[in-house]
Amino acid sequence: MQTNQLISQQENVGKPLSKKERVILAREHASRMRTTESVKQALEPLQEIEPEKAESLAFKGIPYSSIISEYWLRNGGEPQEGERNVKLHKLAVNLRAICDNKKEILMAVLPRFGLSQAELRSVVESACKEPPKGISRMMESIIKSEEARRKMEEQDAEAVAEETGAKLNVRTLPIGLKESLAGVPVSMQLPVLCAVMPIAAAYADGVEVEYCDGFRQHLGLMSIIRGEQASGKSVCKSAIDVWKRQFDEEDAVARQREEAWKERRKGRKANEKAPDDPKVLIRMVPVTVSCSTLLKRLKNAQGHCLYSFCEELDTLRKTNGAGSWSSKYDIYRLSFDKGEWGQDYNSDQAESGVVNVAYNWTILGTNGALHKCFKSENIENGLSSRVLVSEMPDSSFAKMPKYGKRSEECEARIQEAVTRLRSASGLVNVPRLRAVIENWVEQKRVEASKDLDRVKDIYRKRAAVIGFRCGVVFHLLTGNKKESNACLEFAKMMAEYCLNQQILAFGQTLETQFIEASNECQRYGKNHSIFDQLPPSFTKDDLRALKQGNYSDAAIRQITSRWSRDGWIEKAEDGKHWIKKRTE
């Protein structure tokens, strides 16, 4: 219509236009219209997708990040400087067919590789000039392989959940935690996550949080990743290496200052005054650090949390004699709740003072080394219940695991997560998280009471604290004001996993300290509870027979008294029988 009007206007000015002139004029007008529309689109701001939502974007349930990672593997790897625009343009052309040619989605999922927002938009605009002609063969192949891999991962996740009692949903993890698991086989994801939690908590040392009991806590966490030789524990180290970069960079400068001070002190003349101790802040310390040096580091920590990583638990055990190891036990126990510790010596050569211990660590080790450190004579000292233990999957006769590569973008996001944790400070209010953990620990109390399981009753309490603190780290990384449902599920999952792993690692050793009868060392499952096995009306002899132990009348009375207070049973009229009031 507009073209015809333009032709009429031209004819009114002079003589009628020829057919050829009409065609030329129409083409020029159409070209001007296309140019105007392109300029208009270029000037219009794209509707940006929030980073949190961008992470969840997927095609047929497959995250775009996974599709892009596979694309780079098949196309010569991630682009280097000088080829970024060309390779990103090709990627965008391939992706637009599975993004409905939506520029805002491409802008959200495409990696930056140092490009500005304007530069990336230029790439996207160029790639989307023409409508997509359908999914390319290469993209179809990538999607099929990712669907097959995803199905296999889901099967592995179900197997891990059945074995450990904990199912990890990687897609719901926040920034930093999700990237830590990039390229990690499903069966190893929980150990890697447990290895990372203490250093993540150490970065968030400016945070205080109120627990269910009303007391304030800091985020003290310690983890031991155990497994046989060649079980793949090094996958934990590769994640820790990325997380500790900021610590390493800052500590390198501090150690140089300290070494320069030592050299000046050595080179001074006999009558010359010794230079002042610079009292540098060094946060990464080896686990083999002496108690005096550790005290010095804590005194100079300016309230910050120290961190240690050790690749072999046996190294710690061998380098600490009986006396030193006993002292370290005390320090580790106190660090869980930032307790007070110190020492006093007359000598000026030894460090003296009193500090509040803020000290997290991650240690890898074999099962043999773990049992040598936590023997029957010291299992009751409280450290075993304060440690987040994780067992590597059994690698006996298993195929060689395949690890993926953690991209530079993943590593950059981990550093972003570190910065986010370091910037958090003050009292963090998490009422929903408190309520969820309080319900969980009460549920475990009921289970332990019905099973008469003292091991579960002991470990449930601090497993709840550990799960709660892991939930706080999750919440801080999300940047949300309120705890998300994913955060609450994660905290419960970590508490459950921690409890199961502690019982698996230490339960039998601890129980031998309670009960002499060897058949009492088994742990009853939910469907084999002592309470559930009793008939609706029972006597103390029935209870004693189920327990299969030489229980005194006083011990039996204590059990029935607890059940009566909980409202599970009531005394029958004959005074000899008890009647069950609830059986759920």
Coordinates of C-alpha atoms in Angstrom, one line a residue:
M1 CA 0.0 0.0 0.0
Q2 CA 2.8 2.5 0.9
T3 CA 4.7 1.6 -2.3
N4 CA 1.6 2.3 -4.5
Q5 CA 1.0 5.6 -2.7
L6 CA 4.6 6.6 -3.3
I7 CA 4.3 5.8 -7.1
S8 CA 1.1 7.8 -7.3
Q9 CA 2.9 10.8 -5.7
Q10 CA 5.7 10.5 -8.2
E11 CA 3.3 10.4 -11.2
N12 CA 1.4 13.4 -9.9
V13 CA 4.7 15.4 -10.0
G14 CA 5.4 14.7 -13.7
K15 CA 4.8 12.1 -16.4
P16 CA 3.7 8.6 -15.6
L17 CA 6.4 6.1 -14.6
S18 CA 7.4 3.2 -16.8
K19 CA 7.2 -0.4 -15.6
K20 CA 10.9 -0.6 -15.1
E21 CA 10.9 2.7 -13.1
R22 CA 8.1 1.4 -11.0
V23 CA 10.1 -1.8 -10.1
I24 CA 13.2 0.2 -9.2
L25 CA 11.3 2.6 -7.0
A26 CA 9.5 -0.3 -5.2
R27 CA 12.8 -2.0 -4.5
E28 CA 14.4 1.1 -3.2
H29 CA 11.5 1.7 -0.9
A30 CA 11.6 -1.9 0.4
S31 CA 15.3 -1.6 1.1
R32 CA 14.8 1.6 3.0
M33 CA 12.1 -0.1 5.1
R34 CA 14.3 -3.1 5.9
T35 CA 17.2 -0.7 6.9
T36 CA 14.8 1.3 9.1
E37 CA 13.5 -1.8 10.8
S38 CA 17.1 -3.1 11.4
V39 CA 18.1 0.2 13.0
K40 CA 15.0 0.2 15.1
Q41 CA 15.7 -3.4 16.4
A42 CA 19.3 -2.5 17.1
L43 CA 18.3 0.5 19.2
E44 CA 15.7 -1.4 21.2
P45 CA 17.1 -2.7 24.5
L46 CA 17.0 -6.5 24.9
Q47 CA 15.0 -7.8 27.8
E48 CA 17.9 -9.2 30.0
I49 CA 17.4 -12.5 31.8
E50 CA 18.6 -12.6 35.4
P51 CA 21.7 -14.7 36.0
E52 CA 19.9 -17.0 38.4
K53 CA 17.2 -17.7 35.8
A54 CA 19.9 -17.9 33.0
E55 CA 21.5 -20.8 34.8
S56 CA 18.3 -22.8 34.7
L57 CA 17.7 -22.3 31.0
A58 CA 17.6 -25.6 29.1
F59 CA 16.6 -27.4 25.9
K60 CA 14.6 -30.6 26.4
G61 CA 15.8 -30.6 30.0
I62 CA 19.5 -30.3 29.0
P63 CA 21.2 -27.2 30.3
Y64 CA 22.5 -24.9 27.6
S65 CA 25.8 -24.9 29.5
S66 CA 26.2 -28.6 28.9
I67 CA 25.4 -28.3 25.2
I68 CA 27.9 -25.5 24.8
S69 CA 30.6 -27.5 26.7
E70 CA 30.1 -30.4 24.3
Y71 CA 30.1 -28.0 21.3
W72 CA 33.6 -26.8 22.3
L73 CA 34.9 -30.3 22.7
R74 CA 33.8 -31.1 19.1
N75 CA 35.1 -27.8 17.6
G76 CA 38.7 -27.4 18.7
G77 CA 38.1 -26.2 22.3
E78 CA 37.2 -22.8 23.7
P79 CA 38.3 -19.8 21.7
Q80 CA 41.5 -18.0 22.4
E81 CA 42.1 -14.3 22.0
G82 CA 41.9 -13.3 18.3
E83 CA 39.3 -15.9 17.4
R84 CA 36.6 -15.2 20.0
N85 CA 34.2 -13.3 17.8
V86 CA 34.4 -15.8 15.0
K87 CA 33.9 -18.9 17.1
L88 CA 31.2 -17.3 19.3
H89 CA 29.3 -16.3 16.1
K90 CA 29.4 -19.9 14.8
L91 CA 28.2 -21.1 18.2
A92 CA 25.4 -18.6 18.2
V93 CA 24.3 -19.6 14.7
N94 CA 24.1 -23.2 15.8
L95 CA 22.3 -22.4 19.1
R96 CA 19.7 -20.1 17.7
A97 CA 17.7 -23.0 16.2
I98 CA 17.2 -24.4 19.8
C99 CA 16.6 -21.0 21.3
D100 CA 13.6 -20.0 19.0
N101 CA 16.0 -17.4 17.5
K102 CA 15.5 -15.4 20.7
K103 CA 18.3 -13.0 21.2
E104 CA 17.7 -12.6 24.9
I105 CA 18.2 -16.3 25.5
L106 CA 21.4 -16.3 23.4
M107 CA 22.7 -13.3 25.4
A108 CA 22.0 -15.1 28.6
V109 CA 23.6 -18.5 27.7
L110 CA 26.6 -17.5 25.5
P111 CA 29.9 -17.4 27.3
R112 CA 31.6 -13.9 27.4
F113 CA 35.3 -14.7 27.2
G114 CA 36.1 -11.2 28.1
L115 CA 33.7 -9.5 25.6
S116 CA 31.6 -6.6 26.7
Q117 CA 27.9 -6.6 26.7
A118 CA 27.8 -4.5 23.5
E119 CA 30.4 -6.7 21.7
L120 CA 28.4 -9.9 22.6
R121 CA 25.2 -8.3 21.4
S122 CA 26.8 -7.4 18.1
V123 CA 27.7 -11.1 17.7
V124 CA 24.1 -12.2 18.5
E125 CA 22.5 -9.6 16.2
S126 CA 24.7 -10.8 13.3
A127 CA 23.9 -14.5 14.0
C128 CA 20.2 -13.8 14.1
K129 CA 19.9 -11.8 10.9
E130 CA 18.2 -14.6 9.0
P131 CA 15.6 -17.1 10.4
P132 CA 17.1 -20.4 11.5
K133 CA 16.8 -23.2 8.8
G134 CA 16.5 -26.0 11.4
I135 CA 18.8 -27.8 13.8
S136 CA 22.1 -28.7 12.3
R137 CA 23.3 -32.3 12.2
M138 CA 26.1 -31.5 14.7
M139 CA 23.7 -29.9 17.1
E140 CA 21.3 -32.9 16.8
S141 CA 24.2 -35.2 17.5
I142 CA 25.2 -33.2 20.6
I143 CA 21.6 -33.2 21.9
K144 CA 21.3 -37.0 21.5
S145 CA 24.6 -37.7 23.2
E146 CA 23.7 -35.3 26.1
E147 CA 20.3 -37.0 26.5
A148 CA 22.0 -40.4 26.7
R149 CA 24.6 -39.0 29.2
R150 CA 21.8 -37.4 31.3
K151 CA 19.9 -40.7 31.4
M152 CA 23.0 -42.5 32.6
E153 CA 23.7 -39.8 35.2
E154 CA 20.2 -40.1 36.5
Q155 CA 20.7 -43.9 36.9
D156 CA 24.0 -43.3 38.7
A157 CA 22.3 -40.7 40.9
E158 CA 19.6 -43.2 41.8
A159 CA 22.2 -45.8 42.7
V160 CA 24.2 -43.2 44.8
A161 CA 21.0 -42.2 46.6
E162 CA 20.1 -45.8 47.3
E163 CA 23.6 -46.5 48.7
T164 CA 24.1 -43.3 50.7
G165 CA 20.5 -42.2 51.5
A166 CA 21.2 -38.8 49.9
K167 CA 20.2 -37.6 46.5
L168 CA 22.0 -34.5 45.2
N169 CA 20.3 -32.3 42.6
V170 CA 23.2 -30.5 40.9
R171 CA 20.9 -28.2 38.9
T172 CA 19.6 -26.5 42.0
L173 CA 23.0 -25.7 43.4
P174 CA 24.0 -22.1 43.6
I175 CA 27.0 -20.4 42.0
G176 CA 30.3 -21.9 43.1
L177 CA 29.0 -25.2 44.3
K178 CA 27.5 -26.1 40.9
E179 CA 30.8 -25.2 39.1
S180 CA 32.8 -27.2 41.6
L181 CA 31.1 -30.4 40.3
A182 CA 31.7 -29.6 36.6
G183 CA 33.2 -32.7 35.0
V184 CA 33.0 -34.7 38.2
P185 CA 31.4 -38.2 37.8
V186 CA 28.0 -38.5 39.6
S187 CA 29.3 -41.1 42.1
M188 CA 32.0 -38.6 43.3
Q189 CA 30.0 -35.5 43.5
L190 CA 29.0 -35.7 47.1
P191 CA 32.6 -36.2 48.3
V192 CA 33.7 -33.2 46.2
L193 CA 30.9 -31.1 47.7
C194 CA 31.9 -32.2 51.2
A195 CA 35.5 -31.3 50.5
V196 CA 34.6 -27.8 49.3
M197 CA 32.2 -26.9 52.1
P198 CA 34.9 -26.1 54.8
I199 CA 36.8 -23.6 52.6
A200 CA 33.6 -22.0 51.4
A201 CA 32.6 -21.5 55.1
A202 CA 36.1 -20.2 55.9
Y203 CA 35.6 -17.4 53.3
A204 CA 32.3 -16.5 55.0
D205 CA 34.0 -15.9 58.4
G206 CA 32.3 -12.5 58.8
V207 CA 29.0 -14.1 59.2
E208 CA 27.1 -15.0 62.4
V209 CA 24.0 -17.1 62.4
E210 CA 21.5 -18.1 65.1
Y211 CA 20.9 -21.8 65.5
C212 CA 17.7 -23.6 66.6
D213 CA 18.8 -23.5 70.3
G214 CA 19.0 -19.7 70.3
F215 CA 22.8 -19.5 70.4
R216 CA 24.9 -17.7 67.8
Q217 CA 27.4 -19.6 65.7
H218 CA 30.1 -19.1 63.1
L219 CA 30.5 -21.4 60.2
G220 CA 33.0 -23.9 61.5
L221 CA 33.3 -27.0 59.3
M222 CA 35.9 -29.8 59.0
S223 CA 35.7 -32.7 56.5
I224 CA 37.5 -35.9 55.9
I225 CA 37.2 -37.6 52.5
R226 CA 38.1 -41.2 52.9
G227 CA 38.7 -43.9 50.3
E228 CA 41.0 -46.7 49.4
Q229 CA 44.2 -46.1 47.3
A230 CA 43.6 -44.9 43.8
S231 CA 39.9 -44.3 44.5
G232 CA 39.9 -40.9 42.8
K233 CA 40.3 -38.6 45.9
S234 CA 42.4 -36.3 43.7
V235 CA 39.2 -35.0 42.1
C236 CA 38.5 -33.2 45.4
K237 CA 42.0 -31.6 45.3
S238 CA 41.3 -30.1 41.8
A239 CA 38.2 -28.4 43.1
I240 CA 40.0 -27.1 46.3
D241 CA 42.8 -25.8 44.1
V242 CA 40.4 -23.4 42.4
W243 CA 38.7 -22.4 45.6
K244 CA 41.9 -21.5 47.5
R245 CA 43.4 -19.2 44.8
Q246 CA 42.5 -16.0 46.6
F247 CA 44.0 -17.3 49.9
D248 CA 47.2 -18.4 48.1
E249 CA 47.7 -15.1 46.3
E250 CA 47.2 -13.0 49.5
D251 CA 49.3 -15.4 51.6
A252 CA 52.2 -15.3 49.1
V253 CA 52.6 -11.6 49.7
A254 CA 52.3 -12.0 53.5
R255 CA 54.9 -14.8 53.6
Q256 CA 57.3 -12.6 51.6
R257 CA 57.0 -9.9 54.2
E258 CA 57.6 -12.4 57.0
E259 CA 60.6 -13.9 55.3
A260 CA 62.1 -10.5 54.7
W261 CA 61.6 -9.7 58.4
K262 CA 63.3 -13.0 59.4
E263 CA 66.3 -12.1 57.2
R264 CA 66.6 -8.6 58.7
R265 CA 66.5 -10.2 62.2
K266 CA 69.2 -12.7 61.4
G267 CA 71.5 -10.0 59.8
R268 CA 71.3 -7.5 62.6
K269 CA 74.3 -6.7 64.7
A270 CA 74.7 -7.8 68.3
N271 CA 73.8 -4.4 69.8
E272 CA 71.2 -3.5 67.1
K273 CA 67.5 -3.6 68.0
A274 CA 65.5 -6.4 66.5
P275 CA 63.0 -5.3 63.8
D276 CA 59.4 -5.4 64.9
D277 CA 57.4 -8.5 64.0
P278 CA 55.1 -7.5 61.0
K279 CA 52.4 -9.8 62.4
V280 CA 51.2 -10.8 58.9
L281 CA 47.8 -12.4 58.2
I282 CA 48.4 -15.9 56.8
R283 CA 45.2 -17.9 56.4
M284 CA 46.3 -21.1 54.6
V285 CA 48.3 -23.2 57.1
P286 CA 49.6 -26.8 56.7
V287 CA 47.8 -29.4 58.9
T288 CA 51.3 -30.3 60.2
V289 CA 51.7 -26.8 61.7
S290 CA 53.0 -26.8 65.3
C291 CA 50.7 -25.7 68.1
S292 CA 52.9 -22.7 68.8
T293 CA 52.9 -21.5 65.1
L294 CA 49.2 -22.2 64.9
L295 CA 48.7 -20.0 68.0
K296 CA 50.7 -17.3 66.4
R297 CA 48.7 -17.5 63.1
L298 CA 45.4 -17.3 65.1
K299 CA 46.7 -14.3 67.1
N300 CA 47.5 -12.4 63.9
A301 CA 44.3 -13.6 62.1
Q302 CA 42.4 -10.4 62.9
G303 CA 39.3 -12.5 63.6
H304 CA 39.4 -14.4 60.3
C305 CA 39.1 -18.1 59.9
L306 CA 42.2 -20.2 59.0
Y307 CA 42.1 -23.1 56.6
S308 CA 44.1 -26.2 55.9
F309 CA 44.1 -28.7 53.1
C310 CA 45.9 -32.1 53.4
E311 CA 46.0 -34.7 50.7
E312 CA 46.9 -37.6 53.1
L313 CA 45.5 -38.1 56.6
D314 CA 48.4 -40.4 57.4
T315 CA 50.8 -37.5 57.0
L316 CA 49.0 -35.7 59.8
R317 CA 49.1 -38.8 62.0
K318 CA 52.8 -39.5 61.4
T319 CA 54.0 -36.0 61.9
N320 CA 52.2 -35.6 65.2
G321 CA 53.3 -37.6 68.2
A322 CA 50.9 -38.7 70.9
G323 CA 51.1 -35.5 72.8
S324 CA 50.8 -33.2 69.8
W325 CA 48.0 -35.2 68.3
S326 CA 46.1 -35.0 71.5
S327 CA 46.6 -31.3 71.5
K328 CA 45.4 -31.0 68.0
Y329 CA 42.3 -33.0 68.9
D330 CA 41.5 -30.3 71.5
I331 CA 42.0 -27.5 69.0
Y332 CA 39.9 -29.1 66.4
R333 CA 37.0 -29.7 68.8
L334 CA 37.2 -26.1 70.0
S335 CA 37.3 -24.7 66.4
F336 CA 33.8 -26.2 65.7
D337 CA 32.2 -23.6 67.9
K338 CA 35.0 -21.0 68.0
G339 CA 36.0 -21.9 71.5
E340 CA 38.9 -20.5 73.5
W341 CA 42.3 -22.1 73.5
G342 CA 45.8 -21.0 74.5
Q343 CA 49.1 -21.9 76.1
D344 CA 51.6 -20.2 78.5
Y345 CA 55.4 -20.7 78.4
N346 CA 58.2 -19.0 80.2
S347 CA 60.5 -19.1 77.2
D348 CA 60.4 -16.2 74.7
Q349 CA 61.0 -18.7 71.9
A350 CA 57.6 -20.3 72.3
E351 CA 54.3 -18.6 71.5
S352 CA 52.0 -17.8 74.5
G353 CA 48.5 -16.4 74.6
V354 CA 44.8 -17.2 74.4
V355 CA 42.7 -17.0 71.3
N356 CA 39.3 -18.0 70.0
V357 CA 39.9 -20.8 67.5
A358 CA 38.4 -20.3 64.0
Y359 CA 40.0 -23.0 61.9
N360 CA 38.4 -25.1 59.1
W361 CA 40.1 -27.9 57.2
T362 CA 39.7 -30.6 54.6
I363 CA 41.7 -33.8 54.7
L364 CA 41.8 -36.7 52.3
G365 CA 42.8 -40.1 53.5
T366 CA 42.5 -43.9 53.4
N367 CA 40.2 -45.9 55.5
G368 CA 43.1 -47.4 57.4
A369 CA 44.5 -43.9 58.3
L370 CA 41.1 -42.9 59.5
H371 CA 40.7 -45.8 61.9
K372 CA 44.3 -45.2 63.2
C373 CA 43.3 -41.6 64.1
F374 CA 39.9 -42.5 65.5
K375 CA 40.6 -45.4 67.8
S376 CA 38.3 -47.0 70.3
E377 CA 40.0 -45.2 73.2
N378 CA 39.4 -41.7 71.7
I379 CA 36.2 -42.1 69.7
E380 CA 34.2 -40.6 72.5
N381 CA 36.2 -37.4 72.7
G382 CA 33.7 -35.6 70.5
L383 CA 35.8 -34.9 67.4
S384 CA 34.1 -37.7 65.3
S385 CA 30.7 -36.1 65.6
R386 CA 32.1 -32.7 64.6
V387 CA 33.6 -34.0 61.3
L388 CA 31.8 -34.2 58.0
V389 CA 32.9 -37.5 56.6
S390 CA 32.4 -38.6 53.1
E391 CA 33.4 -42.0 51.5
M392 CA 34.6 -42.2 47.9
P393 CA 32.7 -44.8 45.8
D394 CA 34.1 -48.3 45.8
S395 CA 36.5 -48.6 42.9
S396 CA 37.2 -52.3 43.1
F397 CA 37.2 -53.9 39.7
A398 CA 35.5 -50.8 38.3
K399 CA 36.2 -49.1 34.9
M400 CA 38.4 -46.1 34.8
P401 CA 36.3 -43.0 35.6
K402 CA 36.2 -40.2 33.0
Y403 CA 36.5 -36.6 34.2
G404 CA 35.4 -33.6 32.3
K405 CA 37.3 -30.3 32.1
R406 CA 36.3 -27.4 34.2
S407 CA 36.1 -24.4 31.9
E408 CA 37.7 -21.0 32.5
E409 CA 34.2 -19.6 32.9
C410 CA 33.4 -22.2 35.6
E411 CA 36.6 -21.2 37.5
A412 CA 35.7 -17.5 37.1
R413 CA 32.3 -18.2 38.6
I414 CA 33.9 -20.0 41.6
Q415 CA 36.0 -16.9 42.2
E416 CA 32.8 -14.8 42.0
A417 CA 31.3 -17.1 44.6
V418 CA 34.4 -16.6 46.8
T419 CA 34.0 -12.9 46.5
R420 CA 30.3 -13.1 47.4
L421 CA 31.1 -15.2 50.6
R422 CA 33.9 -12.8 51.6
S423 CA 31.6 -9.8 51.3
A424 CA 28.9 -11.3 53.6
S425 CA 29.0 -10.1 57.2
G426 CA 26.9 -9.6 60.3
L427 CA 24.0 -11.7 61.6
V428 CA 22.2 -13.6 58.9
N429 CA 18.6 -14.4 59.8
V430 CA 17.5 -17.8 58.4
P431 CA 14.2 -18.7 60.2
R432 CA 13.0 -21.2 57.5
L433 CA 16.3 -23.0 57.7
R434 CA 16.1 -23.2 61.5
A435 CA 12.6 -24.6 61.4
V436 CA 13.5 -27.3 58.8
I437 CA 16.6 -28.5 60.8
E438 CA 14.7 -28.4 64.1
N439 CA 12.1 -30.7 62.5
W440 CA 14.8 -33.0 61.1
V441 CA 16.7 -33.4 64.3
E442 CA 13.4 -34.1 66.2
Q443 CA 12.5 -36.8 63.7
K444 CA 15.9 -38.4 64.2
R445 CA 15.4 -38.2 68.0
V446 CA 12.2 -40.2 67.6
E447 CA 13.8 -42.7 65.4
A448 CA 16.7 -43.2 67.8
S449 CA 14.4 -43.5 70.7
K450 CA 12.3 -46.1 69.1
D451 CA 15.4 -48.1 68.0
L452 CA 17.1 -47.5 71.4
D453 CA 20.0 -46.5 69.2
R454 CA 22.5 -44.4 71.2
V455 CA 24.9 -44.0 68.3
K456 CA 22.2 -42.3 66.2
D457 CA 21.1 -40.2 69.1
I458 CA 24.6 -38.9 69.6
Y459 CA 25.5 -38.2 66.0
R460 CA 22.1 -36.7 65.0
K461 CA 22.7 -33.6 67.1
R462 CA 25.9 -32.3 65.4
A463 CA 24.9 -33.7 62.0
A464 CA 22.0 -31.3 62.3
V465 CA 24.4 -28.4 63.0
I466 CA 26.7 -29.4 60.1
G467 CA 23.7 -29.6 57.7
F468 CA 22.5 -26.2 59.0
R469 CA 25.8 -24.6 58.4
C470 CA 26.0 -26.1 54.9
G471 CA 22.5 -24.6 54.3
V472 CA 23.8 -21.2 55.4
V473 CA 26.6 -21.3 52.9
F474 CA 24.1 -22.3 50.2
H475 CA 21.9 -19.4 51.1
L476 CA 24.7 -16.9 51.1
L477 CA 25.8 -18.0 47.6
T478 CA 22.2 -17.6 46.2
G479 CA 22.2 -13.9 47.2
N480 CA 18.5 -14.2 48.1
K481 CA 16.9 -12.4 51.0
K482 CA 14.9 -15.5 52.0
E483 CA 16.0 -19.2 52.0
S484 CA 14.8 -20.9 48.9
N485 CA 13.2 -24.3 48.9
A486 CA 16.3 -25.7 47.2
C487 CA 18.4 -24.4 50.1
L488 CA 16.1 -26.1 52.7
E489 CA 16.3 -29.4 50.8
F490 CA 20.0 -29.1 50.5
A491 CA 20.5 -28.6 54.3
K492 CA 18.3 -31.6 55.1
M493 CA 20.2 -33.7 52.5
M494 CA 23.6 -32.7 54.0
A495 CA 22.4 -33.4 57.5
E496 CA 21.1 -36.9 56.5
Y497 CA 24.2 -37.7 54.6
C498 CA 26.5 -36.5 57.4
L499 CA 24.6 -38.7 59.9
N500 CA 24.7 -41.8 57.7
Q501 CA 28.4 -41.3 57.0
Q502 CA 29.4 -40.7 60.6
I503 CA 27.5 -43.8 61.7
L504 CA 29.1 -45.8 58.9
A505 CA 32.6 -44.6 59.7
F506 CA 32.5 -44.5 63.6
G507 CA 29.2 -46.1 64.7
Q508 CA 30.4 -49.6 65.4
T509 CA 33.6 -48.4 67.2
L510 CA 31.5 -46.0 69.3
E511 CA 28.9 -48.6 70.2
T512 CA 31.4 -51.0 71.5
Q513 CA 32.2 -48.4 74.1
F514 CA 28.5 -48.5 75.2
I515 CA 27.5 -52.2 75.0
E516 CA 29.6 -55.3 75.5
A517 CA 27.4 -57.7 73.6
S518 CA 28.6 -57.9 70.0
N519 CA 25.2 -58.5 68.5
E520 CA 24.1 -55.1 69.8
C521 CA 26.5 -53.5 67.3
Q522 CA 24.1 -53.7 64.4
R523 CA 21.9 -50.7 63.7
Y524 CA 18.2 -51.3 63.3
G525 CA 16.5 -49.9 60.2
K526 CA 13.2 -48.0 60.3
N527 CA 11.2 -51.1 59.7
H528 CA 13.0 -53.1 62.4
S529 CA 12.7 -50.7 65.3
I530 CA 12.6 -52.3 68.8
F531 CA 9.5 -50.4 69.5
D532 CA 7.7 -51.5 66.3
Q533 CA 8.6 -55.2 67.0
L534 CA 6.9 -55.1 70.4
P535 CA 3.3 -56.4 70.6
P536 CA 0.5 -53.9 71.4
S537 CA 0.7 -55.0 75.0
F538 CA 4.1 -56.0 76.4
T539 CA 6.0 -56.6 79.6
K540 CA 9.5 -55.8 80.6
D541 CA 10.5 -59.4 79.8
D542 CA 9.3 -58.9 76.2
L543 CA 11.5 -55.8 75.9
R544 CA 14.5 -57.5 77.5
A545 CA 14.1 -60.5 75.0
L546 CA 14.1 -58.2 72.0
K547 CA 17.2 -56.3 73.3
Q548 CA 19.0 -59.7 73.8
G549 CA 21.2 -58.2 76.5
N550 CA 21.7 -58.5 80.2
Y551 CA 19.6 -55.4 81.0
S552 CA 18.8 -54.7 84.6
D553 CA 15.3 -53.7 85.8
A554 CA 16.6 -50.1 86.2
A555 CA 17.7 -49.9 82.6
I556 CA 14.4 -51.3 81.4
R557 CA 12.5 -48.8 83.6
Q558 CA 14.6 -45.9 82.0
I559 CA 13.5 -47.1 78.5
T560 CA 9.8 -47.4 79.4
S561 CA 9.9 -44.1 81.3
R562 CA 11.3 -42.3 78.2
W563 CA 8.6 -43.8 75.9
S564 CA 5.9 -42.9 78.4
R565 CA 7.1 -39.3 78.6
D566 CA 7.0 -39.2 74.7
G567 CA 3.4 -40.4 74.9
W568 CA 4.1 -43.7 73.1
I569 CA 2.9 -46.1 75.9
E570 CA 0.8 -46.2 79.0
K571 CA 0.7 -48.5 82.0
A572 CA -2.0 -51.2 81.9
E573 CA -4.3 -51.7 84.9
D574 CA -2.5 -54.9 86.0
G575 CA 0.6 -52.9 86.5
K576 CA 2.8 -55.5 84.7
H577 CA 2.0 -54.6 81.1
W578 CA 2.5 -51.6 79.0
I579 CA 0.1 -50.7 76.1
K580 CA 1.3 -49.0 73.0
K581 CA -0.6 -45.8 72.2
R582 CA 1.0 -45.1 68.9
T583 CA 2.8 -47.3 66.3
E584 CA 3.6 -44.9 63.5

